[in-house]
Coordinates of C-alpha atoms and ligand atoms in Angstrom, one line a residue:
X1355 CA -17.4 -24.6 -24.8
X1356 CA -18.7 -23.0 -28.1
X1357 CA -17.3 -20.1 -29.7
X1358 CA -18.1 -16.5 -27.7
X1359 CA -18.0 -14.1 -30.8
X1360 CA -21.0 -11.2 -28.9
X1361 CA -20.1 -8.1 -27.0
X1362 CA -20.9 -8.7 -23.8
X1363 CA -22.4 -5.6 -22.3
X1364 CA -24.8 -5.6 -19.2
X1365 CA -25.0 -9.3 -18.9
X1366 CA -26.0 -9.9 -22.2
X1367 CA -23.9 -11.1 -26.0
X1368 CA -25.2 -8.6 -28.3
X1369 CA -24.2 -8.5 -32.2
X1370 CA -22.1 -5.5 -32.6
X1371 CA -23.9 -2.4 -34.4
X1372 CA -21.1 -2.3 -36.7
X1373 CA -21.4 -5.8 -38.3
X1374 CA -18.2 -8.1 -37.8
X1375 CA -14.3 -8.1 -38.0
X1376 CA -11.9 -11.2 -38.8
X1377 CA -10.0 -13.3 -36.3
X1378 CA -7.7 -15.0 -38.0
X1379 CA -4.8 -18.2 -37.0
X1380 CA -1.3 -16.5 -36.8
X1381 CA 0.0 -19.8 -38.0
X1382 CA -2.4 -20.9 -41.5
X1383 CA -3.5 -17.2 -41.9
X1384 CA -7.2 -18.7 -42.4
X1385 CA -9.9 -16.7 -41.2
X1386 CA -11.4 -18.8 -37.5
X1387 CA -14.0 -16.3 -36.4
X1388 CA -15.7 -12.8 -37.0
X1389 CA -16.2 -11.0 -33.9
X1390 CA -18.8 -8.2 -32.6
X1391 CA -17.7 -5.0 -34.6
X1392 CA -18.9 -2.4 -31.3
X1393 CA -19.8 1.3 -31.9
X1394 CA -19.2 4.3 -29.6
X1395 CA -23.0 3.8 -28.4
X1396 CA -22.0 0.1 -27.1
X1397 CA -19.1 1.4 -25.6
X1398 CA -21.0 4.0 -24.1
X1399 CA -23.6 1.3 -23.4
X1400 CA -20.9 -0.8 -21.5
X1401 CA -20.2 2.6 -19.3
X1402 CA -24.0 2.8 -18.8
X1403 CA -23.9 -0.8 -17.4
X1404 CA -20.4 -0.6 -15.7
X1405 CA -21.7 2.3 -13.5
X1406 CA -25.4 1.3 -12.5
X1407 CA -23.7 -2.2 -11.4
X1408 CA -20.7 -0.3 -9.5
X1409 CA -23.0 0.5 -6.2
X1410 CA -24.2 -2.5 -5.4
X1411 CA -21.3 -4.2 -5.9
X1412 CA -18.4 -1.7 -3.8
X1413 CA -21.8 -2.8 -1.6
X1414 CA -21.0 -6.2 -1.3
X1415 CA -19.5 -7.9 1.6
X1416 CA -15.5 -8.3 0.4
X1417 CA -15.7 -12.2 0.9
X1418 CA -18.8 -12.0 -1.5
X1419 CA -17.2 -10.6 -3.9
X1420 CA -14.0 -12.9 -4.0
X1421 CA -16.0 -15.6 -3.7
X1422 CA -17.2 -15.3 -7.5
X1423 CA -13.3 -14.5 -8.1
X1424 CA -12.5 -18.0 -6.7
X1425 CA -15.5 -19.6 -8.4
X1426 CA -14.4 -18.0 -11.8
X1427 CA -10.7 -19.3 -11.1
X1428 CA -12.1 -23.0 -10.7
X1429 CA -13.9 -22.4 -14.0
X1430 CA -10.5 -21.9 -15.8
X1431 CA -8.8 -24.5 -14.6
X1432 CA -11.6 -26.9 -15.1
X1433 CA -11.4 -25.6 -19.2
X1434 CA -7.7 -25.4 -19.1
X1435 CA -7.5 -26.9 -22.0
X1436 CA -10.6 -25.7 -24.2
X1437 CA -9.2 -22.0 -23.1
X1438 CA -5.6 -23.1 -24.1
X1439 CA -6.8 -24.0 -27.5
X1440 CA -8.5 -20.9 -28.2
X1441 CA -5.5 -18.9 -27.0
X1442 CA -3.4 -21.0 -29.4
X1443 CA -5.4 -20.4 -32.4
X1444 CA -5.7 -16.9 -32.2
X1445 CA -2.3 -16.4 -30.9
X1446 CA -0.2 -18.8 -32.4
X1447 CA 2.0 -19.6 -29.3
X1448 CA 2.7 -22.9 -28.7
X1449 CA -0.1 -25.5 -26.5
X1450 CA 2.2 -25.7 -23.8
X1451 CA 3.0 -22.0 -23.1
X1452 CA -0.9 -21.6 -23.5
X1453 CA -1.9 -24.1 -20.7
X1454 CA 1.0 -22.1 -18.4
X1455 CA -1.2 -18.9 -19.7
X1456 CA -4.0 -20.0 -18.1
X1457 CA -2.7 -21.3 -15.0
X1458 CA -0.9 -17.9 -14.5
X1459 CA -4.1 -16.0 -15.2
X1460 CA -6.2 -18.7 -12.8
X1461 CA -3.9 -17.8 -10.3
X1462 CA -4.3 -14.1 -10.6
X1463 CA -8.0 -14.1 -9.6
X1464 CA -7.1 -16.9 -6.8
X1465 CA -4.3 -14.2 -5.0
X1466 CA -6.7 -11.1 -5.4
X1467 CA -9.5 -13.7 -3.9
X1468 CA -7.4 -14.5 -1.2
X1469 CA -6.4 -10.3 -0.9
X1470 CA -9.3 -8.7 -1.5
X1471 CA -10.5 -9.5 1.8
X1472 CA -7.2 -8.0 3.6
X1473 CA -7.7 -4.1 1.7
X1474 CA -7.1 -2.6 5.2
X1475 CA -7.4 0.8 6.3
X1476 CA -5.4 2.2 9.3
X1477 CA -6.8 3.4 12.7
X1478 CA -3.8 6.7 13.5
X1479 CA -2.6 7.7 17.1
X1480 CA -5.0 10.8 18.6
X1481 CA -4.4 14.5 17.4
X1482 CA -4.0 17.0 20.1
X1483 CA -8.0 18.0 21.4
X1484 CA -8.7 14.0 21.1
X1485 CA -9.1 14.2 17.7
X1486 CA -9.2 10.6 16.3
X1487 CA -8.0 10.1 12.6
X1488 CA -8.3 7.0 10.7
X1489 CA -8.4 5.8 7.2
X1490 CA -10.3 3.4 4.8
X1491 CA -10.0 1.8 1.4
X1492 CA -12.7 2.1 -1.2
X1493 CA -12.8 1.4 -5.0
X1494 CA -11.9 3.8 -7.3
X1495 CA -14.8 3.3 -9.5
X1496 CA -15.4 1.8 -12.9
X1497 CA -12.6 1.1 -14.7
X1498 CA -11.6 0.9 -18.6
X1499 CA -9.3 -2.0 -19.8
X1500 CA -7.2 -2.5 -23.0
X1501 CA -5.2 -5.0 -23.3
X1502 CA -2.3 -6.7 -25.8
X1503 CA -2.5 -10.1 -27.9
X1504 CA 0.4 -11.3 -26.2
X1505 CA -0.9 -12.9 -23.6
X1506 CA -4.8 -12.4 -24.6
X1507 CA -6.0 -14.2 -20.9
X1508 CA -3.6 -13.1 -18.3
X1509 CA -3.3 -9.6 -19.1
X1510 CA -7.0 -9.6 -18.7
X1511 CA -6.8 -11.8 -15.9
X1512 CA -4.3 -9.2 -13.9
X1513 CA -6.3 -6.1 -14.2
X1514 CA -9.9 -7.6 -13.8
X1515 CA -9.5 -9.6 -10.7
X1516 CA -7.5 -6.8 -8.6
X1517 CA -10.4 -4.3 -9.9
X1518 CA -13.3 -7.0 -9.2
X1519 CA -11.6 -7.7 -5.9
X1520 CA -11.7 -4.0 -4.9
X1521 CA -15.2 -3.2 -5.9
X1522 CA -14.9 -1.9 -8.8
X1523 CA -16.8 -2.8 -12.3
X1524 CA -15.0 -2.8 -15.6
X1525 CA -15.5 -2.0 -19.2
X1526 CA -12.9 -4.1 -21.1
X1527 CA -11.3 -3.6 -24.2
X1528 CA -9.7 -6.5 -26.0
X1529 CA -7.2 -6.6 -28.5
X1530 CA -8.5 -7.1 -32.1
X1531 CA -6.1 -9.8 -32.6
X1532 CA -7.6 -11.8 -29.7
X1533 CA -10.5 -11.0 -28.8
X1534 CA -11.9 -14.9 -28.7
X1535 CA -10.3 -15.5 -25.6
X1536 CA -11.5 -12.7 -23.5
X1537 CA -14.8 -13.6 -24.4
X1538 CA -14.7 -16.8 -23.4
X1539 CA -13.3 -15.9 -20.3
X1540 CA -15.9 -13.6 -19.4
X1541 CA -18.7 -16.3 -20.3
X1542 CA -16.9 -18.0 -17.5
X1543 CA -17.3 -15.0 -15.4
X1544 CA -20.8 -15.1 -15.9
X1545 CA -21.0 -19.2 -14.9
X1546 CA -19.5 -17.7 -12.0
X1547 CA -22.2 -15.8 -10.8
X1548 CA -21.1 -12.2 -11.2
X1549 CA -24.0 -9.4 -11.6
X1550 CA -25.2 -8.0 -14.6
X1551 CA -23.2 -4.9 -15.6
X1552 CA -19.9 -6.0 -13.6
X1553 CA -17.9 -7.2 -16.4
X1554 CA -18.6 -5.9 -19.6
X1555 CA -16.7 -6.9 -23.1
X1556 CA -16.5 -4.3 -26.3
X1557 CA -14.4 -5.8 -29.0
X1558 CA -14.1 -3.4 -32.0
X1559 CA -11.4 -2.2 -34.6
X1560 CA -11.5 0.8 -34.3
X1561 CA -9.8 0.9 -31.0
X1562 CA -8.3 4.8 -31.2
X1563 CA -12.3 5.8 -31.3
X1564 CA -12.5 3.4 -28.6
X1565 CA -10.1 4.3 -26.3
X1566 CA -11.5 8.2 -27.0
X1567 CA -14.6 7.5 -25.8
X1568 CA -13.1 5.6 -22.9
X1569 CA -11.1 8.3 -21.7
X1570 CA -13.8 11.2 -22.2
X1571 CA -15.8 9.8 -19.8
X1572 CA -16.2 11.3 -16.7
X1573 CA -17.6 8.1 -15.4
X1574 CA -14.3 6.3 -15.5
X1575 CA -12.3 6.4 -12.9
X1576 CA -9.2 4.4 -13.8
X1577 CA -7.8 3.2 -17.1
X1578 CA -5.7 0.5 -16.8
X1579 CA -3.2 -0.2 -19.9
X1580 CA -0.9 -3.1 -21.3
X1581 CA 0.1 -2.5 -24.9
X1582 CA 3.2 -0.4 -26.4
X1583 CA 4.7 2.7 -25.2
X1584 CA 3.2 4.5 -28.1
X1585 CA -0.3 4.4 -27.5
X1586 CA 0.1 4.9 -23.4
X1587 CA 1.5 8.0 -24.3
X1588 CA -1.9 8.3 -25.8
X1589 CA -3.8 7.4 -23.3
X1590 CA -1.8 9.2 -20.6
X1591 CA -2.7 12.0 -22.6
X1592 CA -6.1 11.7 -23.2
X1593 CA -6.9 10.5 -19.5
X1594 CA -5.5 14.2 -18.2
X1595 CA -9.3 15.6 -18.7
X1596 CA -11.3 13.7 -15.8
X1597 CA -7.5 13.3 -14.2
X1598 CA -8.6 9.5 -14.6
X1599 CA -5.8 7.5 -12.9
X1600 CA -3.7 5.7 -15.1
X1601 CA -1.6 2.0 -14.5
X1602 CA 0.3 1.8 -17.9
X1603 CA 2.4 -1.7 -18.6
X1604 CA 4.5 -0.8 -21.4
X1605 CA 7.0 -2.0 -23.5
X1606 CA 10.5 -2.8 -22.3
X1607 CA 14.0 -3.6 -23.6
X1608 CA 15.7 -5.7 -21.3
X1609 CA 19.7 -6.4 -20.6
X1610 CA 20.3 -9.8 -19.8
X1611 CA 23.7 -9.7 -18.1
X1612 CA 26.1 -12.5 -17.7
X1613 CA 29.4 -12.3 -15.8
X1614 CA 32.8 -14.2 -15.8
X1615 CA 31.4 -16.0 -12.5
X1616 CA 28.0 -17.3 -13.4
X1617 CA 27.1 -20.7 -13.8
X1618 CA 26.4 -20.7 -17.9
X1619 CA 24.1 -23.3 -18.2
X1620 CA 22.3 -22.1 -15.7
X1621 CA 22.0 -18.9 -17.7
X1622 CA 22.0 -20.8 -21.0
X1623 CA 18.6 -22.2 -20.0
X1624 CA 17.3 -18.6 -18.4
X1625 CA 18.0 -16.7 -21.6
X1626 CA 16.1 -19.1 -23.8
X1627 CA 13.4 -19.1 -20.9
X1628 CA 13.5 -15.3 -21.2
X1629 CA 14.1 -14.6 -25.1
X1630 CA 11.9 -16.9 -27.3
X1631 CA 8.4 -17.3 -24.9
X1632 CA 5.8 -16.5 -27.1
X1633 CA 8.4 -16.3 -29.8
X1634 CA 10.2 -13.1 -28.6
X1635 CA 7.0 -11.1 -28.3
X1636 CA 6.6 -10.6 -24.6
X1637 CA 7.5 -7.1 -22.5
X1638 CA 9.9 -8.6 -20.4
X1639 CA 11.6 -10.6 -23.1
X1640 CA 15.5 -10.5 -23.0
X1641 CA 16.4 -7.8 -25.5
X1642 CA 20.1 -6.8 -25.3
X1643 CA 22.4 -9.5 -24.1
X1644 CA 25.5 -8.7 -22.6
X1645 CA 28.2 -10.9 -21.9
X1646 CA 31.3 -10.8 -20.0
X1647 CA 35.0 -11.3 -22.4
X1648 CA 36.3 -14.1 -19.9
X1649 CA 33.1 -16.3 -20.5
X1650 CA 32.3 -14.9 -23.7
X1651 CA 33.2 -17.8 -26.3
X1652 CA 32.0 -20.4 -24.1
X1653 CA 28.8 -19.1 -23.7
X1654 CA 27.6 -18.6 -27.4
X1655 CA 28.6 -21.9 -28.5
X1656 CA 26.6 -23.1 -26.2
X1657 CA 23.8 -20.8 -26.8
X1658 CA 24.4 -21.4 -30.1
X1659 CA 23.9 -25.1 -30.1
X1660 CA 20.1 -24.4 -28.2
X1661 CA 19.0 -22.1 -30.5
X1662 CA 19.8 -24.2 -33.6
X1663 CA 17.2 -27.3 -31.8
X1664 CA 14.1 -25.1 -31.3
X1665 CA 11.6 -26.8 -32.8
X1666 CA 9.6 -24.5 -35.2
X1667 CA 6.1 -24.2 -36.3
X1668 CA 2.5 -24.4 -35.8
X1669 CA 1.7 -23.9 -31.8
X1670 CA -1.2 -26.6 -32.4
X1671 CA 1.6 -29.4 -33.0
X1672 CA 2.8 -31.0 -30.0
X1673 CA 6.6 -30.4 -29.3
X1674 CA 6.9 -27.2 -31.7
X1675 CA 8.8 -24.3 -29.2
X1676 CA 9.0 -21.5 -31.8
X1677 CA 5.1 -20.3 -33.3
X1678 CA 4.3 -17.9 -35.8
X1679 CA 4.4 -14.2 -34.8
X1680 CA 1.2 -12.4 -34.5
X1681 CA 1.0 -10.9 -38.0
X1682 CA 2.4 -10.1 -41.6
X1683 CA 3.4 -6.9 -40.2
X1684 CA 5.5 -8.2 -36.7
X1685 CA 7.2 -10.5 -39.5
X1686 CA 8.4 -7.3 -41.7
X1687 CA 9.1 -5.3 -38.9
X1688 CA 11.3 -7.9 -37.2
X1689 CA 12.9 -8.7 -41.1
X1690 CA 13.9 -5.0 -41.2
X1691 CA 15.3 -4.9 -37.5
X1692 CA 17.6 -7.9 -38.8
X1693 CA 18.4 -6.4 -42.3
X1694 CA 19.0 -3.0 -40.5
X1695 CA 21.6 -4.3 -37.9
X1696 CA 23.4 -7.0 -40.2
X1697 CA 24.3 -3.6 -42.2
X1698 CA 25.0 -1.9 -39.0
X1699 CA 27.8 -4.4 -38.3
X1700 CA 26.1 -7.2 -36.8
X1701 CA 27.2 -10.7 -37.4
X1702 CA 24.7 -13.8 -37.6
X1703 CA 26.2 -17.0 -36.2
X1704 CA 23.0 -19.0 -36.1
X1705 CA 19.5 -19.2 -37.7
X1706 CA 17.3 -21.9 -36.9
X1707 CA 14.5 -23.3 -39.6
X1708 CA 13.4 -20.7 -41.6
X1709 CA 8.8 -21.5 -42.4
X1710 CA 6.9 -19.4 -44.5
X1711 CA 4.7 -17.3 -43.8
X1712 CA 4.7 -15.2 -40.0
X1713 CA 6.9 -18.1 -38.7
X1714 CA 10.5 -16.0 -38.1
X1715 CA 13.5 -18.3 -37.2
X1716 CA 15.5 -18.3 -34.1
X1717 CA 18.5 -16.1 -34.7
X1718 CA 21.8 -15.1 -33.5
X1719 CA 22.8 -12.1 -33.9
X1720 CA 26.5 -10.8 -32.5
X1721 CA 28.6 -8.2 -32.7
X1722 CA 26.6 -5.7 -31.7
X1723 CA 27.2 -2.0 -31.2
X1724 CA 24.9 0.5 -29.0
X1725 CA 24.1 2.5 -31.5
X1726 CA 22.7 -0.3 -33.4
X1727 CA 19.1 0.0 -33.8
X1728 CA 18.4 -3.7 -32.7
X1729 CA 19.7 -2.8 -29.3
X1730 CA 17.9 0.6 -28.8
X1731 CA 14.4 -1.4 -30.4
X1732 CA 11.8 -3.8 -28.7
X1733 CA 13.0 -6.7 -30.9
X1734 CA 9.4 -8.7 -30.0
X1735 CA 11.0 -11.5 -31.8
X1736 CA 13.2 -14.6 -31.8
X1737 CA 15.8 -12.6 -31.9
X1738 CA 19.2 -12.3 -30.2
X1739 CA 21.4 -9.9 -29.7
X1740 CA 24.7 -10.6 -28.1
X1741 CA 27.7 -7.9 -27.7
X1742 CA 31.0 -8.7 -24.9
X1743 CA 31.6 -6.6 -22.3
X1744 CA 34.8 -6.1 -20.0
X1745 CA 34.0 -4.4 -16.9
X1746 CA 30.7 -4.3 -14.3
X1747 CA 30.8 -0.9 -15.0
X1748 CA 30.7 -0.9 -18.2
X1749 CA 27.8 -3.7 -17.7
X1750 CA 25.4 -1.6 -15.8
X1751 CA 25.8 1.6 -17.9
X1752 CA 25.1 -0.2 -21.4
X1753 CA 22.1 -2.0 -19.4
X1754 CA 21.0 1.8 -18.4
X1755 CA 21.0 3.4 -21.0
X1756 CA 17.5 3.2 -22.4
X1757 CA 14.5 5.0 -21.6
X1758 CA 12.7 1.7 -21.1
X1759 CA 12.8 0.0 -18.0
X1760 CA 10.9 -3.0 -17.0
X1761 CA 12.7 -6.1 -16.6
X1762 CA 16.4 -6.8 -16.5
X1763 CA 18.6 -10.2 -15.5
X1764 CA 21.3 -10.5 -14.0
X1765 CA 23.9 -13.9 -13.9
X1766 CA 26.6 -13.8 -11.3
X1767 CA 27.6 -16.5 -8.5
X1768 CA 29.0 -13.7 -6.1
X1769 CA 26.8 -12.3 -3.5
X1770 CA 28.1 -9.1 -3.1
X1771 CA 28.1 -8.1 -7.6
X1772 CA 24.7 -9.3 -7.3
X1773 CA 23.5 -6.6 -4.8
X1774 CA 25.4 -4.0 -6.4
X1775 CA 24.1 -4.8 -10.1
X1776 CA 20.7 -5.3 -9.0
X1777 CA 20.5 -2.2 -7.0
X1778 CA 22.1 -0.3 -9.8
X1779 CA 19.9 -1.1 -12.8
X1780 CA 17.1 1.2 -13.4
X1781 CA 14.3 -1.4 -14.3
X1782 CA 11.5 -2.1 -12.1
X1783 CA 12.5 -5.9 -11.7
X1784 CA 15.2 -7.7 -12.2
X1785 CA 15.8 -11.1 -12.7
X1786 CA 19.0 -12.5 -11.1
X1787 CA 19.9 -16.4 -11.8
X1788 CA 16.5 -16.3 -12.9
X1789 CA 14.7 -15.9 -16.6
X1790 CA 11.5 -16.3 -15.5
X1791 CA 9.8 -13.8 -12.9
X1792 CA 6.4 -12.9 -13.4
X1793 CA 3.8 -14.6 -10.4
X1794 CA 0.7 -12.8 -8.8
X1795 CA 2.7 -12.7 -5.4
X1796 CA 5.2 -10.4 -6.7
X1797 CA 4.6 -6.7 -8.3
X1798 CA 5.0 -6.9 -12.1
X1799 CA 5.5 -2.6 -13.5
X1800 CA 8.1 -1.0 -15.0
X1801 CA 9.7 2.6 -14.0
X1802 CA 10.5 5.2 -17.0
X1803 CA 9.2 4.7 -20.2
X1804 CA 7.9 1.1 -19.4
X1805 CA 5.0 2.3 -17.4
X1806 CA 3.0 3.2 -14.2
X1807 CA 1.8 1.4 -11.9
X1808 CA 2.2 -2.6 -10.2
X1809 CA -0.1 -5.6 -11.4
X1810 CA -0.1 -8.7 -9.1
X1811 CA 1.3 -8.6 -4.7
X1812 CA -0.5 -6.1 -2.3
X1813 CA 0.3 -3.1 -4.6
X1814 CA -2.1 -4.4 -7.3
X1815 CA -4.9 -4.0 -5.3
X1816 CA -3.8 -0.8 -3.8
X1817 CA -3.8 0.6 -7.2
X1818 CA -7.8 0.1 -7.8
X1819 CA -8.4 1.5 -4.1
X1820 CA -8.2 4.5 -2.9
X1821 CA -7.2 5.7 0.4
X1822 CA -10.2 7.9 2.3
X1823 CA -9.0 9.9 5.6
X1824 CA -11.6 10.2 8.2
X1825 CA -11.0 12.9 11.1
X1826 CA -13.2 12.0 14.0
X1827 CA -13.6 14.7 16.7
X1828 CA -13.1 14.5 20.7
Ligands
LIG2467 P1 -0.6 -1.8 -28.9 O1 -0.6 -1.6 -30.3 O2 -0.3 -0.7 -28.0 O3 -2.0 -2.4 -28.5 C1 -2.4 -2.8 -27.2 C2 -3.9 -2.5 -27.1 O4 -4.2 -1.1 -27.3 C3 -4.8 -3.3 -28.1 O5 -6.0 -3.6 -27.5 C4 -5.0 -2.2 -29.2 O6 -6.2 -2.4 -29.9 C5 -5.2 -1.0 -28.3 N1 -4.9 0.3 -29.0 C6 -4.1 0.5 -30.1 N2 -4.2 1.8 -30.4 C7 -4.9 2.4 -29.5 C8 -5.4 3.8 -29.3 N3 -4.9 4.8 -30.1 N4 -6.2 4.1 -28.2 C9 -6.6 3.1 -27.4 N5 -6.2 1.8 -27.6 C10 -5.4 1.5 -28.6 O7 0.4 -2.9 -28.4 P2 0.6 -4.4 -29.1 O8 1.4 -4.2 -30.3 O9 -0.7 -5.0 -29.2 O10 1.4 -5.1 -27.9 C11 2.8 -5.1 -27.9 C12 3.3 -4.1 -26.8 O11 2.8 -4.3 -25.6 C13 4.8 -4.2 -26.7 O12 5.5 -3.0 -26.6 C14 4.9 -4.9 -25.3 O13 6.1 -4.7 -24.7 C15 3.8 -4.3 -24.6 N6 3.4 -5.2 -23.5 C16 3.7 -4.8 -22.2 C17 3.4 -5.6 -21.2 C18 3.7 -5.2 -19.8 O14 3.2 -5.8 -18.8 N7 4.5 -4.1 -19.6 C19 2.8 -6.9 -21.4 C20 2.5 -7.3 -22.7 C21 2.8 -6.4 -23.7 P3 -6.1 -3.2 -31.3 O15 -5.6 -4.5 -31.1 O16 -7.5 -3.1 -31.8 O17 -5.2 -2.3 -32.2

């Protein structure tokens, strides 16, 4: 599988009209590709080609459709590793987190295969004068997709095969980071048989332009986010003149809670799970972790003793757990968040090896107050932050008060805490005796701040269809 480094618009790789940009490996810093540059005529192109192919393919028989989706799954799995590669040198994460990447994005387009056949409508009980009401389930239309470096294929991967699946056609945005990956990715899409026009690829840098153009279409229908909270805001903003509909997957700051009665290995092994994937940068990563007095020592030293054996350093070396984070610019942002909280009272009670470069080492951090800025932040690092807490009460209020509110986790043996906690956390998931909850079966979305919107179960397909009401008379 060579290189993809072409826009792909209308079922063809076309040289971008504005020359190139550089790809470069998170861990060496060396320049590995140069990448399509598009302008606001490709994109518009793309749109072009997004909505001639839309008809025909909301046309198609469901099963048709899904049928490419499980042909295209089979592709990735059968490059599993040639994909994982690419995702490592572009992203830095570690091989073996890569290969789980694009398993978990595989099995994206295998559910919304297997539910894209099953987007029923409803027949209703008769209205008074034998009037019969029922309703179907079309696509929304074409849809525009930008997406994060964190996870370059499955983000892709969990927007495109829910929007595929429902009939619509997309217009995909990449992040400039990573744009290698998606474009392999789609090449596979075309191997899979998908028409011209269905799937279309604009990498650029100038992605503010892009996402303008995007969202001043009236020929979108849908723009489907993952990226920070910042530029949804944008993008929320921007979509309000066609009142496109928005899904938005933003950032989060999760409270990983452990109480006096949890079994602490067991939560040991989740927070690690949770905290350093990806080397800290993922949405749901655990952010602020809260621990209960009783079980307080106990668990840090052995916490402690984990974080000080993570293996740091290039993702392509086999064994390495901790990569490089995505840029010069993660690694001074994450220096200051330290730097800012050590002065704000924070204690540091373990750093692990310390590379140059983006590598930033595994760190405990404790001590730490709410008003730290480390604790109101997205660390997006390999960072921890611990603090001691005495009461549930207290737990679920400190774990609440943020205006973020994707994932949260929850440690507790007893039945009954569990419910209450769980119930009581304003997150859109929650994790409990669990780091480690993301799957297609389940709906992945955040409430507040964090987003709009469900990728992955039934309600990811529900949110590229809509719902059309059909009033027969007597
Ligand atoms: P980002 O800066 O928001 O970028 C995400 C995407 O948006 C990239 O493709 C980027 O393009 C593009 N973009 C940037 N500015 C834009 C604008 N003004 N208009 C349109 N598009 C624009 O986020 P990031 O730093 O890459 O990703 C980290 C954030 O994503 C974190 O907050 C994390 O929590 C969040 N995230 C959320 C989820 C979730 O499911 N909730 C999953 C993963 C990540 P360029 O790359 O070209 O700048």
């Amino acid at each position: 599988m060579a290189i993809q480094d072409k826009a792909y618009i209308d079922g063809r790789w076309v040289a971008g009209n504005l020359g190139c940009f550089d790809v470069d490996d998170p861990a060496s810093g060396d320049i590995v590709a140069r990448v399509a540059n598009v302008d606001l005529d490709q994109v518009e192109a793309a749109i072009d080609a997004a909505s001639n192919a839309f008809e025909p393919w909301r046309l198609q028989p469901a099963q048709a459709r899904c049928d490419r989706l499980m042909a295209w799954q089979l592709l990735l799995l059968a490059q599993q590793s040639r994909l994982a590669e690419l995702i490592t040198l572009e992203s830095g994460k570690p091989m073996s987190e890569s290969l789980a990447e694009v398993v978990y994005g595989a099995s994206y387009l295998k559910w919304f295969a297997e539910q894209g056949v099953r987007a029923y409508g409803h027949t209703l009980p008769a209205l008074p004068g034998g009037r019969r009401p029922m309703t179907i389930k079309q696509p929304v239309g074409v849809v525009a997709i930008i997406t994060p470096w964190n996870f370059p294929l499955a983000m892709i991967a969990r927007k495109v095969a829910p929007a595929l699946a429902a009939g619509c056609c997309v217009v995909i945005k990449p992040a400039a980071e990573t744009p290698l990956t998606a474009l392999a990715l789609v090449a596979l899409a075309e191997q899979a048989g998908f028409p011209a026009g269905c799937i279309n690829v604009v990498p650029g840098i100038d992605a503010a332009a892009i996402g303008q153009r995007l969202c001043a279409s009236p020929r979108i229908r849908k723009l489907s986010f993952t990226g920070s909270t910042a530029v949804g805001r944008i993008l929320m903003a921007q979509s309000a003149a066609h009142i496109q509909k928005v899904s938005l997957e933003l950032g989060g700051n999760a409270p990983f809670i452990v109480f006096d009665d949890a079994d602490l290995d067991l939560a040991v092994d989740g927070l690690l799970a949770a905290k350093f994937r990806n080397s800290g940068q993922t949405c749901v990563a655990a952010n602020r972790i809260l621990v209960q007095q009783g079980v307080y020592q106990a668990f840090v030293s052995k916490l402690r003793e984990k974080v000080l054996a993570l293996k740091v350093g290039p993702g392509a070396i086999d064994g390495n757990n901790i990569g490089p984070l995505i840029s010069q610019v993660a690694h001074r942002r994450v220096s200051r968040l330290v730097e800012q909280a050590l002065s704000a009272g924070a204690t540091c009670s373990a750093v692990g090896t310390d590379l140059p470069g983006r590598f930033y080492p595994p760190t405990l951090l404790e001590s730490i107050r709410p008003s730290n800025p480390i604790w109101q932040q997205e660390i997006f690092g390999p960072v921890l932050a611990v603090t001691g807490f005495d009461t549930e009460e207290e737990a679920v209020r400190l774990a609440n008060s943020t205006e973020a509110g994707l994932a949260s986790y929850l440690y507790s043996d007893n039945v009954r805490r569990v419910m209450r906690v769980a119930e009581s956390l304003q997150f859109g998931m929650v994790g409990v005796n669990e780091g480690i909850i993301s799957t297609a079966v389940a709906p992945f979305g955040g409430i507040k701040s964090s987003g709009l919107g469900r990728e992955g179960g039934q309600e990811g397909l529900d949110d590229y269809l809509e719902t059309k009401y059909l009033c027969f008379g007597s």
